[in-house]
Short mmCIF file of C-alpha atoms and ligand atoms in Angstrom, two decimals:
data_model
loop_
_atom_site.label_atom_id
_atom_site.label_comp_id
_atom_site.label_asym_id
_atom_site.label_seq_id
_atom_site.Cartn_x
_atom_site.Cartn_y
_atom_site.Cartn_z
CA MET A 1 -2.93 -8.02 -2.19
CA SER A 2 -0.21 -9.95 -3.85
CA LYS A 3 3.23 -10.01 -2.48
CA LYS A 4 5.60 -7.60 -4.26
CA ALA A 5 8.62 -9.13 -6.09
CA VAL A 6 11.93 -8.67 -4.21
CA VAL A 7 14.63 -6.84 -6.29
CA LEU A 8 18.31 -6.46 -5.47
CA VAL A 9 19.38 -3.01 -6.85
CA THR A 10 23.21 -3.14 -6.80
CA ARG A 11 24.03 0.59 -7.30
CA LYS A 12 22.36 3.83 -6.29
CA LEU A 13 19.99 4.81 -9.11
CA PRO A 14 18.48 8.13 -10.00
CA VAL A 15 15.82 9.44 -7.60
CA ALA A 16 12.85 8.87 -9.93
CA VAL A 17 13.98 5.35 -10.74
CA GLU A 18 14.31 4.44 -7.13
CA ALA A 19 10.84 6.07 -6.39
CA ARG A 20 9.20 3.77 -9.05
CA LEU A 21 10.95 0.76 -7.63
CA GLU A 22 9.91 1.57 -4.22
CA ARG A 23 6.26 1.92 -5.31
CA ASP A 24 6.02 -1.29 -7.28
CA TYR A 25 8.71 -3.64 -5.56
CA ASP A 26 10.28 -4.75 -2.55
CA ALA A 27 13.52 -3.24 -3.39
CA ARG A 28 16.81 -3.68 -1.73
CA PHE A 29 18.70 -0.49 -2.33
CA ASN A 30 22.44 0.29 -2.22
CA SER A 31 22.02 3.83 -0.55
CA GLU A 32 25.90 4.30 -0.13
CA ASP A 33 26.50 3.13 -3.69
CA LYS A 34 29.12 0.78 -2.56
CA LEU A 35 30.66 -1.47 -5.08
CA TYR A 36 29.58 -5.08 -4.00
CA THR A 37 32.07 -7.98 -4.21
CA SER A 38 30.87 -11.06 -5.81
CA ASP A 39 30.42 -12.77 -2.51
CA GLU A 40 28.31 -9.84 -1.22
CA LEU A 41 26.20 -9.79 -4.40
CA VAL A 42 25.40 -13.52 -3.94
CA ARG A 43 24.66 -13.13 -0.23
CA LEU A 44 22.38 -10.04 -0.90
CA ALA A 45 20.57 -11.80 -3.66
CA ALA A 46 19.24 -14.41 -1.14
CA GLY A 47 15.41 -14.40 -1.44
CA ALA A 48 15.49 -11.87 -4.42
CA ASP A 49 13.32 -12.47 -7.46
CA ALA A 50 15.40 -10.17 -9.62
CA ILE A 51 18.65 -8.19 -9.84
CA ILE A 52 19.19 -4.88 -11.27
CA PRO A 53 22.94 -4.74 -11.86
CA CYS A 54 25.16 -2.15 -13.74
CA HIS A 55 28.31 -2.93 -15.81
CA THR A 56 30.25 -2.59 -12.62
CA GLU A 57 28.82 -5.90 -11.41
CA LYS A 58 30.71 -8.97 -13.02
CA LEU A 59 28.05 -11.60 -13.40
CA THR A 60 30.47 -14.37 -14.60
CA ALA A 61 29.41 -17.96 -15.07
CA GLU A 62 30.84 -18.65 -11.57
CA VAL A 63 28.79 -15.87 -9.99
CA ILE A 64 25.66 -16.92 -11.79
CA GLU A 65 25.98 -20.51 -10.59
CA ARG A 66 26.14 -19.34 -7.17
CA LEU A 67 23.07 -17.06 -7.23
CA PRO A 68 20.15 -18.41 -5.23
CA ASP A 69 17.38 -20.26 -6.95
CA SER A 70 14.97 -17.35 -6.19
CA VAL A 71 16.66 -15.20 -8.86
CA ARG A 72 14.62 -15.46 -11.98
CA SER A 73 15.71 -12.39 -13.93
CA ILE A 74 18.63 -9.93 -14.39
CA CYS A 75 17.51 -6.52 -15.86
CA SER A 76 20.73 -4.57 -16.33
CA PHE A 77 21.00 -0.93 -16.08
CA SER A 78 23.15 -0.73 -19.17
CA VAL A 79 22.97 -1.40 -22.97
CA GLY A 80 26.36 -3.23 -22.70
CA TYR A 81 26.11 -6.79 -21.41
CA ASP A 82 29.77 -8.04 -21.48
CA HIS A 83 29.60 -8.19 -17.70
CA ILE A 84 27.05 -11.00 -17.78
CA ASP A 85 27.70 -14.39 -18.98
CA LEU A 86 24.57 -15.09 -20.95
CA ASN A 87 24.99 -18.73 -21.45
CA ALA A 88 25.33 -19.33 -17.66
CA ALA A 89 22.10 -17.25 -17.35
CA LYS A 90 20.37 -19.30 -19.94
CA ALA A 91 21.45 -22.59 -18.30
CA ARG A 92 19.92 -21.62 -15.18
CA GLY A 93 16.72 -20.24 -16.89
CA ILE A 94 17.45 -16.84 -15.83
CA THR A 95 16.01 -13.95 -18.09
CA VAL A 96 18.49 -11.27 -18.88
CA THR A 97 17.57 -7.95 -20.37
CA ASN A 98 19.47 -4.50 -21.17
CA THR A 99 18.59 -1.01 -22.00
CA PRO A 100 19.21 -0.30 -25.81
CA ASP A 101 18.02 2.88 -27.60
CA VAL A 102 17.56 5.26 -24.58
CA LEU A 103 21.27 6.11 -24.30
CA SER A 104 22.18 6.43 -28.02
CA ASP A 105 21.93 10.11 -28.24
CA ALA A 106 23.81 10.68 -24.99
CA THR A 107 26.74 8.35 -26.19
CA ALA A 108 26.97 9.80 -29.56
CA GLU A 109 27.28 13.27 -27.99
CA ILE A 110 30.34 12.13 -26.09
CA ALA A 111 31.71 10.33 -29.07
CA MET A 112 31.47 13.73 -30.98
CA LEU A 113 32.99 15.56 -27.90
CA LEU A 114 35.95 13.04 -27.74
CA LEU A 115 36.44 13.31 -31.53
CA LEU A 116 36.55 17.24 -31.44
CA GLY A 117 38.53 17.25 -28.36
CA ALA A 118 41.19 14.74 -29.59
CA ALA A 119 41.56 16.51 -32.86
CA ARG A 120 41.82 20.13 -31.43
CA ARG A 121 44.03 19.00 -28.43
CA ALA A 122 41.34 19.97 -25.74
CA TYR A 123 43.24 18.41 -22.97
CA GLU A 124 46.53 20.33 -23.63
CA GLY A 125 44.70 23.58 -23.90
CA GLU A 126 42.61 23.07 -20.77
CA HIS A 127 45.81 21.98 -18.92
CA ALA A 128 47.76 25.14 -20.22
CA ILE A 129 45.06 27.53 -18.83
CA ARG A 130 44.70 25.73 -15.44
CA PHE A 131 48.36 25.26 -14.77
CA GLY A 132 49.51 28.62 -16.06
CA THR A 133 51.66 27.34 -19.01
CA TRP A 134 49.67 29.44 -21.54
CA GLY A 135 52.03 31.83 -23.15
CA ASP A 136 51.59 34.52 -25.91
CA TRP A 137 49.23 33.74 -28.87
CA SER A 138 51.34 32.31 -31.55
CA PRO A 139 50.43 31.34 -35.18
CA THR A 140 51.96 27.85 -34.57
CA TYR A 141 50.69 27.01 -31.01
CA GLN A 142 48.79 23.95 -30.47
CA LEU A 143 47.82 23.13 -33.91
CA GLY A 144 45.28 20.34 -34.25
CA ILE A 145 43.52 18.52 -36.97
CA GLN A 146 40.50 19.95 -38.77
CA VAL A 147 37.38 17.86 -38.54
CA THR A 148 35.28 19.53 -41.13
CA GLY A 149 35.04 17.59 -44.41
CA LYS A 150 37.30 14.66 -43.19
CA ARG A 151 36.35 10.91 -43.50
CA LEU A 152 34.85 9.10 -40.38
CA GLY A 153 34.96 5.42 -40.26
CA ILE A 154 32.43 3.78 -37.90
CA LEU A 155 32.91 0.53 -36.59
CA GLY A 156 29.58 -0.95 -35.61
CA MET A 157 26.60 0.90 -37.27
CA GLY A 158 23.95 0.21 -34.86
CA ARG A 159 21.91 2.57 -33.04
CA VAL A 160 24.60 4.73 -31.59
CA GLY A 161 26.74 4.44 -34.86
CA GLN A 162 23.97 5.83 -36.85
CA ILE A 163 23.46 8.74 -34.52
CA MET A 164 27.11 9.48 -34.57
CA ALA A 165 27.10 9.46 -38.41
CA LYS A 166 24.13 12.00 -38.25
CA ARG A 167 25.97 14.28 -36.04
CA ALA A 168 29.25 13.90 -37.97
CA ARG A 169 27.41 15.00 -41.10
CA GLY A 170 26.82 18.33 -39.37
CA PHE A 171 30.64 18.84 -39.84
CA ASP A 172 30.48 17.72 -43.35
CA MET A 173 32.22 14.52 -42.65
CA GLU A 174 32.26 11.65 -45.23
CA ILE A 175 30.89 8.52 -43.37
CA HIS A 176 32.23 5.02 -44.08
CA TYR A 177 31.35 1.94 -42.01
CA TYR A 178 31.87 -1.75 -41.24
CA ASN A 179 29.03 -3.61 -39.69
CA ARG A 180 28.27 -7.41 -39.61
CA SER A 181 25.49 -6.63 -42.16
CA ARG A 182 24.80 -3.81 -44.58
CA LEU A 183 22.18 -1.30 -43.65
CA SER A 184 19.31 -0.34 -45.85
CA SER A 185 20.16 2.50 -48.24
CA GLU A 186 17.74 4.69 -46.23
CA LEU A 187 19.59 4.04 -43.08
CA GLU A 188 22.87 4.31 -44.65
CA ALA A 189 22.07 7.86 -45.95
CA GLY A 190 24.94 7.92 -48.25
CA ALA A 191 27.54 6.30 -45.82
CA VAL A 192 30.03 3.92 -47.66
CA TYR A 193 29.80 0.24 -46.64
CA HIS A 194 32.97 -1.75 -46.25
CA GLU A 195 32.55 -5.55 -46.26
CA HIS A 196 35.63 -5.98 -44.08
CA LEU A 197 37.08 -4.07 -41.33
CA GLU A 198 40.48 -4.07 -43.05
CA GLN A 199 38.93 -2.34 -46.12
CA LEU A 200 37.46 0.45 -43.88
CA LEU A 201 40.46 1.20 -41.82
CA PRO A 202 42.63 2.71 -44.67
CA GLN A 203 39.67 5.03 -45.33
CA CYS A 204 39.50 6.59 -41.92
CA ASP A 205 40.98 10.05 -40.96
CA PHE A 206 38.88 9.32 -37.86
CA LEU A 207 37.65 6.03 -36.51
CA SER A 208 34.92 5.85 -33.96
CA ILE A 209 34.10 2.45 -32.31
CA HIS A 210 30.48 1.60 -31.65
CA CYS A 211 30.26 -2.16 -31.65
CA PRO A 212 29.56 -4.37 -28.61
CA ALA A 213 32.43 -6.11 -26.56
CA THR A 214 32.06 -9.84 -27.37
CA PRO A 215 34.58 -12.70 -27.59
CA GLU A 216 34.69 -11.85 -31.44
CA THR A 217 35.51 -8.15 -30.95
CA HIS A 218 38.00 -8.62 -28.12
CA HIS A 219 41.18 -6.71 -29.21
CA LEU A 220 39.72 -6.24 -32.58
CA LEU A 221 41.86 -2.96 -32.74
CA ASN A 222 45.22 -4.61 -32.42
CA ALA A 223 48.54 -3.49 -33.62
CA GLU A 224 48.13 -4.94 -37.19
CA ARG A 225 44.71 -3.20 -37.78
CA ILE A 226 45.70 0.14 -36.14
CA GLY A 227 48.66 -0.09 -38.75
CA LEU A 228 46.07 -0.12 -41.49
CA LEU A 229 44.82 3.26 -40.40
CA PRO A 230 46.27 6.35 -42.36
CA ASP A 231 49.26 8.09 -40.54
CA GLY A 232 47.83 10.63 -38.20
CA ALA A 233 44.49 9.11 -37.81
CA ILE A 234 42.24 9.73 -34.67
CA LEU A 235 40.69 7.00 -32.76
CA VAL A 236 37.53 7.38 -30.66
CA ASN A 237 36.14 4.85 -28.23
CA THR A 238 32.94 5.05 -26.48
CA ALA A 239 32.07 1.39 -26.58
CA ARG A 240 34.20 -0.79 -24.50
CA GLY A 241 38.02 -0.85 -23.63
CA ALA A 242 38.22 -4.45 -24.48
CA ILE A 243 37.76 -3.90 -28.13
CA VAL A 244 41.17 -2.19 -28.13
CA ASP A 245 44.66 -3.75 -27.33
CA ASP A 246 46.05 -1.27 -24.84
CA ASP A 247 49.74 -2.01 -25.85
CA ALA A 248 48.94 -1.49 -29.46
CA LEU A 249 47.07 1.73 -28.92
CA ILE A 250 49.70 3.24 -26.62
CA ALA A 251 52.55 2.32 -29.14
CA ALA A 252 50.73 4.13 -31.87
CA LEU A 253 50.14 7.11 -29.78
CA ARG A 254 53.72 7.31 -28.66
CA SER A 255 55.08 6.86 -32.26
CA GLY A 256 52.84 9.41 -33.75
CA LYS A 257 51.11 6.72 -35.96
CA LEU A 258 47.91 8.00 -34.53
CA PHE A 259 47.58 11.84 -34.03
CA ALA A 260 45.45 11.33 -30.99
CA ALA A 261 42.75 9.28 -29.38
CA GLY A 262 39.59 10.18 -27.53
CA LEU A 263 38.54 7.60 -25.05
CA ASP A 264 35.61 7.17 -22.56
CA VAL A 265 36.11 3.47 -21.93
CA PHE A 266 39.00 1.39 -20.90
CA ASN A 267 40.17 -1.95 -19.96
CA ASN A 268 40.08 -2.38 -16.10
CA GLU A 269 38.25 0.67 -15.25
CA PRO A 270 38.87 2.67 -13.09
CA ASN A 271 42.47 1.22 -12.60
CA ILE A 272 43.48 1.77 -16.17
CA ASP A 273 46.85 1.22 -17.81
CA PRO A 274 48.99 4.00 -16.22
CA ARG A 275 50.68 4.71 -19.49
CA TYR A 276 47.57 6.52 -20.83
CA LYS A 277 47.89 9.17 -18.19
CA GLU A 278 51.41 9.98 -19.48
CA LEU A 279 50.17 10.88 -22.85
CA GLU A 280 49.20 14.30 -23.77
CA ASN A 281 47.50 13.29 -27.04
CA ILE A 282 44.61 11.62 -25.45
CA PHE A 283 41.31 13.24 -24.46
CA MET A 284 40.01 11.04 -21.79
CA LEU A 285 36.75 10.92 -19.93
CA PRO A 286 35.70 8.41 -17.06
CA HIS A 287 32.91 6.33 -18.81
CA ILE A 288 30.21 8.99 -18.88
CA GLY A 289 28.80 8.25 -22.31
CA SER A 290 25.32 7.74 -21.03
CA ALA A 291 25.62 10.08 -18.03
CA THR A 292 22.96 12.75 -18.60
CA ARG A 293 20.08 13.26 -16.20
CA GLU A 294 17.61 12.38 -18.98
CA THR A 295 19.46 9.35 -20.09
CA ARG A 296 20.04 7.64 -16.76
CA ASP A 297 16.38 8.17 -15.85
CA ALA A 298 15.42 6.65 -19.21
CA MET A 299 17.87 3.64 -18.52
CA GLY A 300 16.38 2.95 -15.27
CA PHE A 301 12.83 3.21 -16.62
CA ARG A 302 13.72 0.82 -19.41
CA ALA A 303 15.16 -1.71 -16.97
CA LEU A 304 11.99 -1.41 -14.94
CA ASP A 305 9.77 -1.88 -18.09
CA ASN A 306 11.63 -5.00 -18.68
CA LEU A 307 11.19 -6.18 -15.20
CA ASP A 308 7.58 -5.23 -15.08
CA ALA A 309 7.08 -7.40 -18.21
CA ILE A 310 8.88 -10.31 -16.70
CA VAL A 311 7.00 -10.17 -13.38
CA SER A 312 3.64 -10.07 -15.14
CA GLY A 313 4.45 -13.02 -17.35
CA GLN A 314 4.97 -10.95 -20.50
CA GLU A 315 7.85 -10.95 -22.92
CA PRO A 316 10.23 -8.25 -22.02
CA LEU A 317 11.23 -5.84 -24.78
CA ASP A 318 15.08 -6.34 -24.52
CA ARG A 319 15.57 -9.95 -23.83
CA LEU A 320 19.15 -11.12 -24.21
CA ALA A 321 18.75 -14.48 -22.48
C1 LIG B 401 26.25 0.87 -20.93
O1 LIG B 401 25.04 1.20 -20.77
O2 LIG B 401 26.69 -0.08 -21.38
C2 LIG B 401 27.06 1.99 -20.38
O3 LIG B 401 28.41 1.77 -20.99
C3 LIG B 401 27.00 2.19 -18.96
O4 LIG B 401 27.26 0.89 -18.41
#
């Protein structure tokens, strides 16, 4: 019987995913779900053929350079890959994969939840009930912004963006988008393409971010671009905090330039900029876009499909490096 490949699994994964790992690999689990430091990760990777990290493990160039030679692949349990330095991995001949597709529905659900919650002031309503500040019904109490029929701008019309557009059409929203390349008219399904982000922004009653975090998209939503949104617009982010400049967003929420924001992702999670917590016009969630039972199983199986392919000498479906 051939020796099973050794896999370092950096976080506690769903039961069914760990069962498959246990069956097919010599897996090193993290049963306490402890967040490893870079030093621990490098030490625990000794003798491992592969690592299954999450976005919580920062595989910077420096960390990748220190990984033992045994590590031949990194199969991330995530679609986002901003936590992995792909060039450093390539330089060491380490194959890197991610888990696209399987979390698109769950993430679009959370984007829609944030959009609705921000527009209808869900946080304030929840808070009023829980903390006993709900007074008599009043015709002018907690007025929000109606979603139906409004213009939704989508920044990044990939898999998640396209599903978000579909869901938003259920609210009769008019879809506009900016993407590196224009979609086919079949995929556009009537959405209006803008060749430049600066052309899209003035058309957005709502803006939902669905592009990856890369050096090119870092702080893409800065003060200048937020200034191009119509007054009273609503911004939703389920992609990555790094795409938004915190200072610019907080200033726009404080001044009323933006009516509200719906945020599932932040810079420096979980130690986010404390100013966000002081603002009532934000509906916030703790990075749970893909957190459904179905999706987390599917992400794990997709990561393992990639690993299986690599270990058996095949081309993995989702190669990044
Ligand atoms: C992803 O898959 O990128 C999610 O943000 C969770 O890491």
